[in-house]
Coordinates of C-alpha atoms and ligand atoms in Angstrom, one line a residue:
X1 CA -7.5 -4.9 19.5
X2 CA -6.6 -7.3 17.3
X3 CA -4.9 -6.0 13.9
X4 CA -4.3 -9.3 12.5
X5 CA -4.9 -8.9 8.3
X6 CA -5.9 -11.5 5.9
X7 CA -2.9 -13.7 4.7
X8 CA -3.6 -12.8 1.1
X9 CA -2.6 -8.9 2.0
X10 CA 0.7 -10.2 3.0
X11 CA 1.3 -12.2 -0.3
X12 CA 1.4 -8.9 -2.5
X13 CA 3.4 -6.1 -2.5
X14 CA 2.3 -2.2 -3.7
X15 CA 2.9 -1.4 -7.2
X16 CA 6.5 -0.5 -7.7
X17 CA 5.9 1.7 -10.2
X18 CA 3.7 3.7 -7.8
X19 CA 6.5 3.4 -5.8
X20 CA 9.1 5.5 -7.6
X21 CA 6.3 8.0 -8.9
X22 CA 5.7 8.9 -5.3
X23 CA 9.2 9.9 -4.7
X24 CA 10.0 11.5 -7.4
X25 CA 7.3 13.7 -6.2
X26 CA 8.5 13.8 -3.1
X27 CA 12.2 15.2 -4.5
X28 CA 9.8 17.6 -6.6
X29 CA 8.1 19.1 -3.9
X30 CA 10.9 19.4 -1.9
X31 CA 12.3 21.7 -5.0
X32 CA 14.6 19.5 -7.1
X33 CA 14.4 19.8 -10.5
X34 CA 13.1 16.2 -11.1
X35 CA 12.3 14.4 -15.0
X36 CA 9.9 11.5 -14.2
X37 CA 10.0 9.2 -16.9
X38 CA 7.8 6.5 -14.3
X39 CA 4.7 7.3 -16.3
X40 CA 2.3 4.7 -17.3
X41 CA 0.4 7.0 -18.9
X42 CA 0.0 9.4 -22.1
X43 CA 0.9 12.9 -21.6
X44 CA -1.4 14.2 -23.9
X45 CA -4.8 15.4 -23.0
X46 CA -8.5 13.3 -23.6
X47 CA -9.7 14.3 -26.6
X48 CA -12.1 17.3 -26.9
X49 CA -15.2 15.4 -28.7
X50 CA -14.7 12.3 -26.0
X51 CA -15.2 15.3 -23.3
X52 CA -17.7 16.4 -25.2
X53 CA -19.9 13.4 -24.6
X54 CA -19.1 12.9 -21.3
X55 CA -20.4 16.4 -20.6
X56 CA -23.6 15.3 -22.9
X57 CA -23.9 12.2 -21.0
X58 CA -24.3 14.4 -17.4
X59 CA -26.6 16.9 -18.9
X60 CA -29.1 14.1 -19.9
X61 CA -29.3 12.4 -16.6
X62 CA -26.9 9.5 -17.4
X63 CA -26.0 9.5 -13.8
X64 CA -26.9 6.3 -12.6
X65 CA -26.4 2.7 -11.8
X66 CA -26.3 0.5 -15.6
X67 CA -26.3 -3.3 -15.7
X68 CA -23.1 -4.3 -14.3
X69 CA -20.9 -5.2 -17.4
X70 CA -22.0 -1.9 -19.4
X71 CA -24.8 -0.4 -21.4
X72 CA -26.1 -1.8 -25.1
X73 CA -24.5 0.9 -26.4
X74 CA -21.3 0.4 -25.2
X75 CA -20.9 -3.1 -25.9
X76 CA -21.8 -2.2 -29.1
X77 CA -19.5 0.0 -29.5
X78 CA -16.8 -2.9 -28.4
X79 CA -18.6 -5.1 -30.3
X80 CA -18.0 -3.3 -33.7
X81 CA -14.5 -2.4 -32.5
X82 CA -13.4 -5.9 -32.6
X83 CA -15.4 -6.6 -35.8
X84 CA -13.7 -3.7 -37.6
X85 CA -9.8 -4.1 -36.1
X86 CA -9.8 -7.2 -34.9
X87 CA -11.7 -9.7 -37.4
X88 CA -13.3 -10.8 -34.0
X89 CA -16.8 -11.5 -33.6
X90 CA -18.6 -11.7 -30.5
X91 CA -21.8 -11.2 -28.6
X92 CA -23.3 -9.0 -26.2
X93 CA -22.8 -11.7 -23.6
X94 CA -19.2 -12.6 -24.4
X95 CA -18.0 -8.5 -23.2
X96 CA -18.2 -7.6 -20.1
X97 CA -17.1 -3.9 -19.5
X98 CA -14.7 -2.7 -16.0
X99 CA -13.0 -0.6 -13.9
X100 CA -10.2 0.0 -16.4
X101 CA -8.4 -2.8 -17.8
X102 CA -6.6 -3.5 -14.5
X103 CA -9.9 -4.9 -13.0
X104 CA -10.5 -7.3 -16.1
X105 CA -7.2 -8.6 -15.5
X106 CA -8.8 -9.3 -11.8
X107 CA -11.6 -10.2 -13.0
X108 CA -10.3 -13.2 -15.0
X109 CA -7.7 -14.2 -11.9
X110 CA -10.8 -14.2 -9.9
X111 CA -12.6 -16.1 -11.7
X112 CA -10.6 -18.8 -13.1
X113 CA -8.4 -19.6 -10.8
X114 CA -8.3 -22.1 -7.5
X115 CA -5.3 -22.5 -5.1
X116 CA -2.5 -23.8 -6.6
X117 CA -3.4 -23.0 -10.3
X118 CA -0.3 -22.1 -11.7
X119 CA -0.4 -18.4 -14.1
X120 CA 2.0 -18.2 -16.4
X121 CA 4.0 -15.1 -16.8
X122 CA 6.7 -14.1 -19.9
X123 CA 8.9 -11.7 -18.2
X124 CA 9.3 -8.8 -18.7
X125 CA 5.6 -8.7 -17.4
X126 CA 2.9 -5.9 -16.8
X127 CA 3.9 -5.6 -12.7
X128 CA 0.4 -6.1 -11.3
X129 CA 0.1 -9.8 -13.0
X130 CA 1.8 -11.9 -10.0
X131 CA -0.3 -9.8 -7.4
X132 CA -3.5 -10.2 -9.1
X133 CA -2.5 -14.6 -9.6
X134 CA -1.4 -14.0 -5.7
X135 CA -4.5 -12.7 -5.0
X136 CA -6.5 -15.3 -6.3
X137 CA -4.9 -18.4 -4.6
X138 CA -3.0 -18.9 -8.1
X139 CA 0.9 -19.4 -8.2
X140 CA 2.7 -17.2 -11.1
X141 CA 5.0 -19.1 -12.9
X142 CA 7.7 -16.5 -14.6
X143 CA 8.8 -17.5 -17.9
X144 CA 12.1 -15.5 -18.3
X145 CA 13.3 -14.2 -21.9
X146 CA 16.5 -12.3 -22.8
X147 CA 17.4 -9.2 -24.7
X148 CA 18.5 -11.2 -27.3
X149 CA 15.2 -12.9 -28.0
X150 CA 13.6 -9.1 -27.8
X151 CA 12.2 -10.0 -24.6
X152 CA 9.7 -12.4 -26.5
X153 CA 8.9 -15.8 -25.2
X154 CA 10.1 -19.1 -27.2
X155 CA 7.6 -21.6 -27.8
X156 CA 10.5 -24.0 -26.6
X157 CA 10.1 -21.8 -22.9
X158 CA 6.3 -21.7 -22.9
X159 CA 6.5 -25.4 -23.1
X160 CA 9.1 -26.2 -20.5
X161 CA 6.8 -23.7 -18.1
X162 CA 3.8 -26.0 -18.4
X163 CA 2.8 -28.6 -16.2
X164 CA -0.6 -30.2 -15.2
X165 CA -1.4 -27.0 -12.5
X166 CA -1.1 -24.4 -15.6
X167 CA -4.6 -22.8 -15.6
X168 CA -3.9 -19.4 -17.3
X169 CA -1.2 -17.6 -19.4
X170 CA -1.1 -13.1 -19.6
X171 CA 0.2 -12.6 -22.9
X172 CA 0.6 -8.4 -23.5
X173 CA 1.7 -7.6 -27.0
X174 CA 2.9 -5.0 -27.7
X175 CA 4.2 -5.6 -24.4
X176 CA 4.2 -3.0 -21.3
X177 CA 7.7 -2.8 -20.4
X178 CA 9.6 -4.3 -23.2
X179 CA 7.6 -2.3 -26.0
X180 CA 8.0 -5.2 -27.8
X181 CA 5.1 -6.8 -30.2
X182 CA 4.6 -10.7 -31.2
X183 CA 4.4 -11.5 -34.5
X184 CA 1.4 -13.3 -36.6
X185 CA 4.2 -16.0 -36.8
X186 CA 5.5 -16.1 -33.4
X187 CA 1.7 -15.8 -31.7
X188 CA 0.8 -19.0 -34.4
X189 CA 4.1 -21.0 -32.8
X190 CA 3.1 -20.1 -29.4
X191 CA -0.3 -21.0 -30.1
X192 CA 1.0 -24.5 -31.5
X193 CA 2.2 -25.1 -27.5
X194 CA -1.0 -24.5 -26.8
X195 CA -3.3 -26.5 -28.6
X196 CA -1.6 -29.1 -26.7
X197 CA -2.9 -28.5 -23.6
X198 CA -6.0 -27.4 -23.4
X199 CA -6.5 -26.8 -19.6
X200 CA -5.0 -23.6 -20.3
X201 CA -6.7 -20.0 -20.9
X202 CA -5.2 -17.4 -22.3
X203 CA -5.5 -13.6 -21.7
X204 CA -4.4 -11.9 -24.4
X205 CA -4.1 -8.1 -22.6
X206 CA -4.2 -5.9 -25.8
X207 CA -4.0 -2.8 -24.2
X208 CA -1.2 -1.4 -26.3
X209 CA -3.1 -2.1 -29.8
X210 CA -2.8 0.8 -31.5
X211 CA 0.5 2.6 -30.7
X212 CA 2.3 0.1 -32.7
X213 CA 4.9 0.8 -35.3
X214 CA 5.8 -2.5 -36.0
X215 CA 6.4 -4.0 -40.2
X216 CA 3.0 -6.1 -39.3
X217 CA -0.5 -4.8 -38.8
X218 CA -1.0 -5.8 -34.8
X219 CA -2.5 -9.6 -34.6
X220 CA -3.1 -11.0 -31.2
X221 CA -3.3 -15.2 -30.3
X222 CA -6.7 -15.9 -32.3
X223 CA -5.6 -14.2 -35.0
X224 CA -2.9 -16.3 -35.1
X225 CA -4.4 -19.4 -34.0
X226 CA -8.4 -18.6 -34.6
X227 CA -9.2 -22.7 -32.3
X228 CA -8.1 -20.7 -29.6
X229 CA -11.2 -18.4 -29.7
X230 CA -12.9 -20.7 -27.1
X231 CA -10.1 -20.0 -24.5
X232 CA -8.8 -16.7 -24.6
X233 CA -10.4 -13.4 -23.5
X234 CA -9.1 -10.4 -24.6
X235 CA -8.0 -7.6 -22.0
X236 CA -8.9 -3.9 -23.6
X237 CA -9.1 -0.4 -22.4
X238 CA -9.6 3.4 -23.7
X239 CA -7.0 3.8 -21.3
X240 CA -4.1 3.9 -23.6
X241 CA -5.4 4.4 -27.2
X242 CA -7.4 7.5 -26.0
X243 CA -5.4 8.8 -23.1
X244 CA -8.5 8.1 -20.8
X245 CA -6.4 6.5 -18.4
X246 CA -8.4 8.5 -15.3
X247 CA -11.4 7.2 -16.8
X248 CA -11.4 3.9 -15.8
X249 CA -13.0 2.0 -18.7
X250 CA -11.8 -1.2 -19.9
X251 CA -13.4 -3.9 -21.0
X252 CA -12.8 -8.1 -21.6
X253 CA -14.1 -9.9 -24.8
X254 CA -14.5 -14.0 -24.4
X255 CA -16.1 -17.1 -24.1
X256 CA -19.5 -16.8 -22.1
X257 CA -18.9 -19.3 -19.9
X258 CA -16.1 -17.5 -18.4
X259 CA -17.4 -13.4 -19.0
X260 CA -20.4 -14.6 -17.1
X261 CA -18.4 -15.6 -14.0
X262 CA -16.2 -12.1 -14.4
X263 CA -19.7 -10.4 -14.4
X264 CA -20.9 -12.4 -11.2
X265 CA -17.6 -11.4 -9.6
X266 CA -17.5 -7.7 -10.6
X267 CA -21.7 -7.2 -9.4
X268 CA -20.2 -8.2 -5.9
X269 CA -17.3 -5.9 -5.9
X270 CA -17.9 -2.7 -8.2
X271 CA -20.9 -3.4 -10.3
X272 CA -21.0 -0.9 -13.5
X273 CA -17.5 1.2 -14.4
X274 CA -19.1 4.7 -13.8
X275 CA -21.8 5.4 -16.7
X276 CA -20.2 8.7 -17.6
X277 CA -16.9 7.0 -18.3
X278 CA -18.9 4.7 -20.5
X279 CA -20.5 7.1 -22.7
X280 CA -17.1 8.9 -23.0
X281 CA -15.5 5.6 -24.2
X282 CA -19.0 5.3 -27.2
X283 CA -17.3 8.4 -28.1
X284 CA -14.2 7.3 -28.1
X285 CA -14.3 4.0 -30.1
X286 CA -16.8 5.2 -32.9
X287 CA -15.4 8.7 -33.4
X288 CA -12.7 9.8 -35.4
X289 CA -9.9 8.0 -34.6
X290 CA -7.3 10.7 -36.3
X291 CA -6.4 11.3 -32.1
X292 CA -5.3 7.9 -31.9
X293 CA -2.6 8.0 -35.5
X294 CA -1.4 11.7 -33.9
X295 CA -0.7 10.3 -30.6
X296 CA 1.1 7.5 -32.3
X297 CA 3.0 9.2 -34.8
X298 CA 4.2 11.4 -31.8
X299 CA 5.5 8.5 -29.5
X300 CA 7.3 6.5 -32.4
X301 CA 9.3 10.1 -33.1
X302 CA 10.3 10.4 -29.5
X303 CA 11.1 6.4 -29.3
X304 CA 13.4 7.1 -32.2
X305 CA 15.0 10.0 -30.2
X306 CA 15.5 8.2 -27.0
X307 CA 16.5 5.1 -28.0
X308 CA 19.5 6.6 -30.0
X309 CA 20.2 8.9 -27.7
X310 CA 20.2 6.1 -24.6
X311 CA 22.0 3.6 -27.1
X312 CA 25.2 6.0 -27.1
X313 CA 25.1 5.7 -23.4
X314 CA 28.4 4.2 -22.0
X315 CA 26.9 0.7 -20.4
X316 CA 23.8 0.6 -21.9
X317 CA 22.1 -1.1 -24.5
X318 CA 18.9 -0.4 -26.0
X319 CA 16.6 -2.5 -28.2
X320 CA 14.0 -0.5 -30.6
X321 CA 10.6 -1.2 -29.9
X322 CA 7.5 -2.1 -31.9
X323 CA 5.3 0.4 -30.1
X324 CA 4.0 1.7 -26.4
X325 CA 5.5 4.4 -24.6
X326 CA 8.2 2.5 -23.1
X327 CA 11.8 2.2 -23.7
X328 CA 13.4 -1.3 -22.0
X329 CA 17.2 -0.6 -22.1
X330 CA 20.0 -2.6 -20.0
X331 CA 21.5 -0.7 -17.6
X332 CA 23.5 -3.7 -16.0
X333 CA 26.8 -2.9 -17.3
X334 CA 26.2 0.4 -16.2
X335 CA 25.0 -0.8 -12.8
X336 CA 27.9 -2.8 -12.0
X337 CA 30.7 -0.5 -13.5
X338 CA 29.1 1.7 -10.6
X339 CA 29.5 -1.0 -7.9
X340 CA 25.6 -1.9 -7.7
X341 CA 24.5 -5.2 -8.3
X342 CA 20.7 -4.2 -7.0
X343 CA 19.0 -2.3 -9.5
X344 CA 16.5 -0.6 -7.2
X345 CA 18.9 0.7 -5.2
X346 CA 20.7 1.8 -8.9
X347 CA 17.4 3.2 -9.6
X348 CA 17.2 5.3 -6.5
X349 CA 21.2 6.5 -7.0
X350 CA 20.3 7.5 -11.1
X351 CA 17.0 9.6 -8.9
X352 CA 19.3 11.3 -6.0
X353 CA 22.4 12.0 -8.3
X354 CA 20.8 12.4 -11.9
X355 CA 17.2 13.8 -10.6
X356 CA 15.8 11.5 -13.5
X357 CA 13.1 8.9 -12.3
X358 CA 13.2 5.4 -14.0
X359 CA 11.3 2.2 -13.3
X360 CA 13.9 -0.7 -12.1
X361 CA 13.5 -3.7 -14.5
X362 CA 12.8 -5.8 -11.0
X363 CA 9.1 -4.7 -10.7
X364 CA 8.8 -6.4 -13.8
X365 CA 10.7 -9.7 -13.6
X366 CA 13.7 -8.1 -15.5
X367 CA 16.4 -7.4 -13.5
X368 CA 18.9 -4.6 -14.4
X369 CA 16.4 -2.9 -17.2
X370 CA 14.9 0.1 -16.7
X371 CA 12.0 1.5 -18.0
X372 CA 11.9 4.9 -19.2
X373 CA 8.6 6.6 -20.4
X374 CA 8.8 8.7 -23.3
X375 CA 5.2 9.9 -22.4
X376 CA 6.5 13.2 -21.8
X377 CA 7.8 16.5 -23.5
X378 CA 10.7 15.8 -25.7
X379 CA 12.7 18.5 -24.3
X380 CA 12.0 16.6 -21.0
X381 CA 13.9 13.4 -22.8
X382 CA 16.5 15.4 -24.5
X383 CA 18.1 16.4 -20.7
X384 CA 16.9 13.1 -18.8
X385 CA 19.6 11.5 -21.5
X386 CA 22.2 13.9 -21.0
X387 CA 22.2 13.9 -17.2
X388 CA 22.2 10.2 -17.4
X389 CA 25.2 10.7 -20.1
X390 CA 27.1 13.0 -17.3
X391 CA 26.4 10.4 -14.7
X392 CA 27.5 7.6 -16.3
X393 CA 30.8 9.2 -18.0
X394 CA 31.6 10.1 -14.4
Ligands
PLP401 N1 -2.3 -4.0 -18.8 C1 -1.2 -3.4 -19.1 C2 -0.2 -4.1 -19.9 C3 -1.0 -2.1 -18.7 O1 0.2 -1.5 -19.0 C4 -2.0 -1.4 -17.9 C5 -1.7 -0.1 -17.4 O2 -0.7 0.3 -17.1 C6 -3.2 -2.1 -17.7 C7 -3.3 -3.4 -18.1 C8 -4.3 -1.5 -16.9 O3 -4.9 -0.5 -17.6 P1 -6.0 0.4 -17.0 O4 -5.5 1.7 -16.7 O5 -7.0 0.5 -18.1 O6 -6.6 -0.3 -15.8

């Protein structure tokens, strides 16, 4: 027998975020009294009229294959969405609806990219980004930023990062670890950089739209710099905004020439994301959207919480975010006032000693971070500070 696998399984790793979940279940089942703040995902529950159409969308036979990047009245849907929020106008043949917005991020990789493209990668980065450039042949290039920048990439480093290979850049604002969020201003420098070379695409992963609490309204890289409509697809999902993350509906909004590709890729792998999802995400994106402003609301008040409460934390330092669920705090003073200078295997001591599960800033390109979720109860946060508190004054 011979058990040989392609290369390309041997250039990516598992998500690490997965990773951690898993054991902290493990520790859980075996009886410990485990807080997971791993999450990726909101803690609250679909919303009851989104259900509702899903179990509409059953009833009346909705059950089967649909073209492969969604139905009319889904892209509709996505159409008017970025007409109404986004001042962004685009065609039924510019979306192309997915498996979630993981497999638009694939999508793009796959079909942009030839061996030795170079992706370019602010760090702290959404952990799947390098895998997915792996996967394609590509090479990620990791741009890396500092606390003191708020984890947001100069247009000074997006320059230096370029060179005649760079074929595509992920941009995620707000940002999935950092929590962070780009300004109008800072997205028009960044899109200055880029105007200068236009070999480069961008994909602007917007994923975290709506649970922002930033001074500005959210803007993304066209708004800020509308020439780079041409090259930039937009990476959305229901995932987040609606907590639909079991779903599985995202969708990407860009130039034809590249959705049509993404479509030609996704009818070989997956064709349609599941037509029940879809009519669940029509719901979703034309009904009330007063789900969306209470989830919000709820995860700014426990953001506020934690990141005082982590900020009083000997050896820790802790930004305040613009929005998402995350909290990106340096634990490296921490980490080496307790003789670690790895922070995964810091990570796994705060799991055995505290029982409180964090995500190591490694899996996303920033060492000695963590990432806590404050998707969960805020009783849950309320102890997962104070045992860190005890285990840290110790
Ligand atoms: N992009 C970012 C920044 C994310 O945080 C996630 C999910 O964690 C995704 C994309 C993928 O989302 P989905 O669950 O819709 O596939």
């Amino acid at each position: 027998m011979d058990t040989t696998l392609a290369v390309r399984v041997t250039r990516i790793k598992p998500s690490p975020t997965l990773a951690v979940t898993a054991k902290a279940a493990e520790l859980r089942a075996a009886g410990e009294d485990v807080l997971s703040l791993a999450a990726g995902e909101p803690d609250f529950d679909t919303p009851e009229h989104v259900k509702e159409a899903a179990i509409r969308a059953l009833r009346d036979g909705k059950t089967k294959y649909t073209p492969v990047g969604g139905t009319p009245a889904l892209k509709k849907a996505i159409i008017a969405k970025h007409a109404r929020d986004n001042g962004l106008d685009y065609k039924a043949s510019q979306i192309l609806a997915s498996v979630g917005g993981k497999q638009a991020c694939y999508n793009v990789c796959q079909a942009l990219l030839n061996a030795g493209d170079e992706v370019l990668i602010p760090a702290p980065y959404w952990v799947s980004y390098p895998d997915m450039a792996l996967l394609a042949d590509g090479e990620p290039v990791i741009i890396p930023t500092t606390a003191e920048s708020r984890f947001k990439m100069t247009p000074e480093a997006l320059e230096a990062a370029i060179t005649p290979n760079s074929r595509l850049l992920f941009l995620n604002s707000p940002s999935n670890p950092s929590g962070m969020a780009y300004t109008r201003a800072e997205l028009a420098a960044l899109g200055e950089v880029l105007l200068r070379h236009p070999r480069i695409v961008i994909a602007s992963d917007d994923m975290y739209e709506k649970i922002l609490w930033a001074d500005e309204p959210f803007a993304n890289i066209i708004n800020a710099c509308p020439e780079l409509y041409e090259r930039t697809v937009v990476i959305h999902a229901v995932s987040k905004t609606y907590s639909m993350t079991g779903w599985r509906l995202g969708w990407s909004a860009g130039p034809e020439w590249l959705i049509g590709a993404m479509a030609n890729i996704q009818s070989q792998s997956t064709s349609n994301p599941t037509s029940i999802a879809q009519e669940a995400a029509i719901a979703a994106l034309e009904g009330d959207q007063a789900c969306v402003a209470e989830m919000t609301a709820a995860f700014r008040a426990r953001h506020d919480k934690l990141v005082a409460g982590l900020s009083a934390l000997p050896g820790v330092h802790c930004h305040a975010g613009d929005g998402t669920f995350y909290a990106f705090p340096d634990f490296s003073e921490a980490m080496h006032a307790a003789g670690f200078d790895d922070d995964v295997a810091y990570a796994n001591h705060i799991l055995d000693k505290a029982k409180v599960a964090l995500v190591p800033g490694s899996a996303f390109g920033s060492p000695g971070c963590m990432r806590l979720s404050f998707a969960t109860a805020e009783s849950v946060l309320d102890k997962a500070v104070e045992r860190l508190g005890e285990l840290l004054r110790e």
